[in-house]
PDB file of C-alpha atoms in Angstrom:
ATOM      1  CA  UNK F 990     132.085-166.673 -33.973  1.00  0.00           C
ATOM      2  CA  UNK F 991     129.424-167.077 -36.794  1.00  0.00           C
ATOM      3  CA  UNK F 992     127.305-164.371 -37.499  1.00  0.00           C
ATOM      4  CA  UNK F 993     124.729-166.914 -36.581  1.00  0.00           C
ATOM      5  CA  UNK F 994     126.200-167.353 -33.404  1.00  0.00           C
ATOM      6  CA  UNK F 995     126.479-163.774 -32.511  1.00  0.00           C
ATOM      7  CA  UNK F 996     122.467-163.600 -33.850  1.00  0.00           C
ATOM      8  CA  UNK F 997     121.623-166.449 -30.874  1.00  0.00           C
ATOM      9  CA  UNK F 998     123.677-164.832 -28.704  1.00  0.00           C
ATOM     10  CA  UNK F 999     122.386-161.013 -29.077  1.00  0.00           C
ATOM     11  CA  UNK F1000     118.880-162.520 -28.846  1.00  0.00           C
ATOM     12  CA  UNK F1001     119.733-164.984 -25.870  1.00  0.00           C
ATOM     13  CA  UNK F1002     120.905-161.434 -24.062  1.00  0.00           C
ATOM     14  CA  UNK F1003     117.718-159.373 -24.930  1.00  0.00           C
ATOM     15  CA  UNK F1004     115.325-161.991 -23.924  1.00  0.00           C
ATOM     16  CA  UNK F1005     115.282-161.176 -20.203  1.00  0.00           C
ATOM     17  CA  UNK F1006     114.711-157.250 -21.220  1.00  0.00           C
ATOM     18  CA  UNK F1007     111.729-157.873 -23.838  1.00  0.00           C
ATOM     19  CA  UNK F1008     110.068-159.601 -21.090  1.00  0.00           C
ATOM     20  CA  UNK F1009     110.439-157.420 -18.477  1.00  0.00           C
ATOM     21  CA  UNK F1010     109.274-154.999 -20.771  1.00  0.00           C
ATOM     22  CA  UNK F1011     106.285-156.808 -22.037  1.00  0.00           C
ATOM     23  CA  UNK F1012     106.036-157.559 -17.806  1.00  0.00           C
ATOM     24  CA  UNK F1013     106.037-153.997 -16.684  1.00  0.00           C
ATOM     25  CA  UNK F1014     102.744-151.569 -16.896  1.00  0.00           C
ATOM     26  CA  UNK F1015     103.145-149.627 -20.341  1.00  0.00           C
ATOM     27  CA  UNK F1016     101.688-145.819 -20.037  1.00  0.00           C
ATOM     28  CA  UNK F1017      99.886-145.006 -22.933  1.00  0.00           C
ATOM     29  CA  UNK F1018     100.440-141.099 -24.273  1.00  0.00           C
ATOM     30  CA  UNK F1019      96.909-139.835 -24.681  1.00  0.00           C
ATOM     31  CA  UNK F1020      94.852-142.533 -23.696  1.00  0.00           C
ATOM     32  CA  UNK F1021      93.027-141.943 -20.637  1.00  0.00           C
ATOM     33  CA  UNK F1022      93.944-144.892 -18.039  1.00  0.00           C
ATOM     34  CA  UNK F1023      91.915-145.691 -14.433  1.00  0.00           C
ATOM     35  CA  UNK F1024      93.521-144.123 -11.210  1.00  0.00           C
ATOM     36  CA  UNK F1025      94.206-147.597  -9.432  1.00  0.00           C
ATOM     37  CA  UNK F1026      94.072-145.930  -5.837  1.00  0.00           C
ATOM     38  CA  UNK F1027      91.782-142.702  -5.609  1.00  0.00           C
ATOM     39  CA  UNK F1028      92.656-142.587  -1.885  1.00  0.00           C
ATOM     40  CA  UNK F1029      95.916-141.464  -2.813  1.00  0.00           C
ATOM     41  CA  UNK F1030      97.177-138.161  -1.247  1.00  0.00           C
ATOM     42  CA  UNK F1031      98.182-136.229  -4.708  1.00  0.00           C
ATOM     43  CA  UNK F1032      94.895-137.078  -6.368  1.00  0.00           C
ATOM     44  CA  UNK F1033      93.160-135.653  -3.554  1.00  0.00           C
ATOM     45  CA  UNK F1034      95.173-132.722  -3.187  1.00  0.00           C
ATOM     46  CA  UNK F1035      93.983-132.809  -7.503  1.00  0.00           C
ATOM     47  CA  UNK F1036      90.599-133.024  -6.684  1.00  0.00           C
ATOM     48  CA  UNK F1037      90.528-130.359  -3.770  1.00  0.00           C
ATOM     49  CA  UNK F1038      92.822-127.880  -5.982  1.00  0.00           C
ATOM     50  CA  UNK F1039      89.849-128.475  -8.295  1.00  0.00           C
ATOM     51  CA  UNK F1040      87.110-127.523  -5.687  1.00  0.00           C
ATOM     52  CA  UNK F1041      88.874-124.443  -4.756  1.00  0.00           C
ATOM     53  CA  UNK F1042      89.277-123.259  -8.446  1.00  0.00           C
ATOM     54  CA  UNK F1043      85.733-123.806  -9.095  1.00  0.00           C
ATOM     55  CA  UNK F1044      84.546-121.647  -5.829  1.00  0.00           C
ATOM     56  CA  UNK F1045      87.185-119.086  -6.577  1.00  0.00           C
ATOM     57  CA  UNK F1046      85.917-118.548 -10.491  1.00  0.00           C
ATOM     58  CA  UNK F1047      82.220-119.196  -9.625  1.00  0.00           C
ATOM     59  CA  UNK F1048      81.604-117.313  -6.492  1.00  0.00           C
ATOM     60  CA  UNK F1049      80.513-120.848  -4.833  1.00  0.00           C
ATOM     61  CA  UNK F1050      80.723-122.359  -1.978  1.00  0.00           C
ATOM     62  CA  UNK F1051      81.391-126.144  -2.623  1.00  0.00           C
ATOM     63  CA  UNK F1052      82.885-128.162   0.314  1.00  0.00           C
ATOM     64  CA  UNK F1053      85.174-131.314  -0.899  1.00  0.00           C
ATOM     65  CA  UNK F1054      83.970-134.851   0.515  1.00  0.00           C
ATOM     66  CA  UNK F1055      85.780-137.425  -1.803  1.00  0.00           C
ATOM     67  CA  UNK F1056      87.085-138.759  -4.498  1.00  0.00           C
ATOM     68  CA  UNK F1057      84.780-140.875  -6.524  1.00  0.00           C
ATOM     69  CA  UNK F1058      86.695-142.620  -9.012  1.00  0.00           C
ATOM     70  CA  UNK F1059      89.471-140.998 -11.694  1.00  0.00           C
ATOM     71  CA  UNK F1060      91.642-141.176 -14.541  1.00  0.00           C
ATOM     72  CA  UNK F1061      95.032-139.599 -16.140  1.00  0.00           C
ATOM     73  CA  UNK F1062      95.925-139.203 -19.514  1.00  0.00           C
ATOM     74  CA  UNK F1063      99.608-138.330 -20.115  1.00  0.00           C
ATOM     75  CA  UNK F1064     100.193-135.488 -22.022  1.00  0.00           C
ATOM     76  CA  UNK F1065     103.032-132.294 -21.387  1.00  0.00           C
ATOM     77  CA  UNK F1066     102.269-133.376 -17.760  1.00  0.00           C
ATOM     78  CA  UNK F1067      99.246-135.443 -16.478  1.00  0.00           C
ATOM     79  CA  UNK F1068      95.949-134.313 -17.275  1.00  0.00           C
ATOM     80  CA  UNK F1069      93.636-135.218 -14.129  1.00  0.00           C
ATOM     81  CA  UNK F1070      89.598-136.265 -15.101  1.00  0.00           C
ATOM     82  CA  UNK F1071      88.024-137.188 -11.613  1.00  0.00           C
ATOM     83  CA  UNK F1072      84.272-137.267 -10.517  1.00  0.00           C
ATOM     84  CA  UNK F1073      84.506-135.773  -7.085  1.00  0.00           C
ATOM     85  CA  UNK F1074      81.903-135.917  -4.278  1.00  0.00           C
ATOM     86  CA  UNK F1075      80.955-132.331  -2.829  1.00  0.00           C
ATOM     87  CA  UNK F1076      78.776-130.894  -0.400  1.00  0.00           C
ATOM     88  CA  UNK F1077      76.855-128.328  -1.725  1.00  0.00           C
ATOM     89  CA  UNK F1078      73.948-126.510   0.792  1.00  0.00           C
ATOM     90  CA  UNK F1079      72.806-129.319   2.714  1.00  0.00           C
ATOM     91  CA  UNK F1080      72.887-132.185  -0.317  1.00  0.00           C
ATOM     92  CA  UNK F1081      75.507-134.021  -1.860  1.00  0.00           C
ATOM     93  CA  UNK F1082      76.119-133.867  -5.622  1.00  0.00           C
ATOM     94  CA  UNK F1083      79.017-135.254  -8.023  1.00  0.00           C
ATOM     95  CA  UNK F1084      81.202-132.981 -10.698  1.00  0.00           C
ATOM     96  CA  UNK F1085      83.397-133.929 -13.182  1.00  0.00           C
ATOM     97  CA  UNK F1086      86.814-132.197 -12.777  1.00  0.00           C
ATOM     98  CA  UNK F1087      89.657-132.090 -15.389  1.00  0.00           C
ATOM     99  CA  UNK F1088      92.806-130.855 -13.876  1.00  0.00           C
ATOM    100  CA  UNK F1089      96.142-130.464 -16.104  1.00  0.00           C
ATOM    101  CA  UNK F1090      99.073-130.286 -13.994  1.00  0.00           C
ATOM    102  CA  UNK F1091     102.727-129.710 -14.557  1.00  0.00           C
ATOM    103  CA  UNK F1092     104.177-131.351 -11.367  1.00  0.00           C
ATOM    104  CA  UNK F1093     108.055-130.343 -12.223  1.00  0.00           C
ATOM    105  CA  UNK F1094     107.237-126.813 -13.078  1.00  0.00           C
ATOM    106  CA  UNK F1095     104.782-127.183  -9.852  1.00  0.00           C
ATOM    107  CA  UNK F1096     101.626-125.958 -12.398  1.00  0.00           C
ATOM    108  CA  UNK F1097      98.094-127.016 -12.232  1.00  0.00           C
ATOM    109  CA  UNK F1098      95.268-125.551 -14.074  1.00  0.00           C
ATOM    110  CA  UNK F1099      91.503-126.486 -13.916  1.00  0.00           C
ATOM    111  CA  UNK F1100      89.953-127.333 -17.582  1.00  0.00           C
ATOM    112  CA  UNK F1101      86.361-127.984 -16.668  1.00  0.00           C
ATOM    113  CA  UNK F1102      84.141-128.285 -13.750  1.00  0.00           C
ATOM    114  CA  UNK F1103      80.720-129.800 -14.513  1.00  0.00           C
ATOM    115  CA  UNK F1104      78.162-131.173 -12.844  1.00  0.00           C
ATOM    116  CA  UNK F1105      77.613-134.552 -13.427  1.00  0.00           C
ATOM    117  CA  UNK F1106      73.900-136.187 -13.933  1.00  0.00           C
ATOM    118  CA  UNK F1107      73.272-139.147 -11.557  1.00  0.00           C
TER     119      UNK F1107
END
C-alpha cells in the first residue's frame, strides 16, 4: 500500500472519532459554564452545604429555599458559584455562594457567601 493510501485510510478511520468529538459537550478547565439543571440533587445538597457553613461561621440563622440559577468551573475538583434563595427573618433574600468541592476525596469547602443586590 502507498503511503498515500495508508494517509486516506488512517484519515477514513479517524473521521467517525473527530466528529464525535467535535459532537460531544467539551468541558472547559477554568471557564465557568451554566448548571443546565439546578434542580439537581448534588447541587442542592452544594447549595445547602453552603447555607449551613455560612450559619455555622456567622452565628446566623439562614433557612435554604432554592436554588436560583448556578455555574461550575473545573478546577482540582469543581468549584460551585450558585445564587441561592434563603429565608432570612420573615423576608426572602438571594446570596452568592462559591463552593469548591473535592467529590473523590469527599471535600467541600465554602469560598464566599455574599449577599447579592437585587
Amino acid at each position: 500500500m502507498s503511503r498515500h493510501h495508508l494517509v486516506l485510510a488512517l484519515f477514513a478511520l479517524l473521521l467517525p472519532l473527530v466528529k464525535a468529538f467535535a459532537d460531544s459537550e467539551v468541558i472547559v478547565v477554568g471557564g465557568w459554564r451554566p448548571i443546565e439543571n439546578i434542580g439537581d440533587p448534588h447541587v442542592k445538597e452544594i447549595a445547602e452545604f453552603a447555607v449551613s457553613e455560612y450559619n455555622q461561621s456567622q452565628k446566623k440563622n439562614l433557612v435554604f429555599q432554592s436554588v436560583v440559577r448556578g455555574e461550575t468551573q473545573v478546577v482540582a475538583g469543581v468549584k460551585y458559584r450558585l445564587v441561592i434563595s434563603v429565608k432570612e427573618d420573615d423576608s426572602f433574600e438571594n446570596y452568592e455562594a462559591v463552593v469548591w468541592e473535592k467529590r473523590w476525596m469527599k471535600f467541600r469547602k465554602l469560598i464566599s457567601f455574599d449577599e447579592v443586590n437585587n
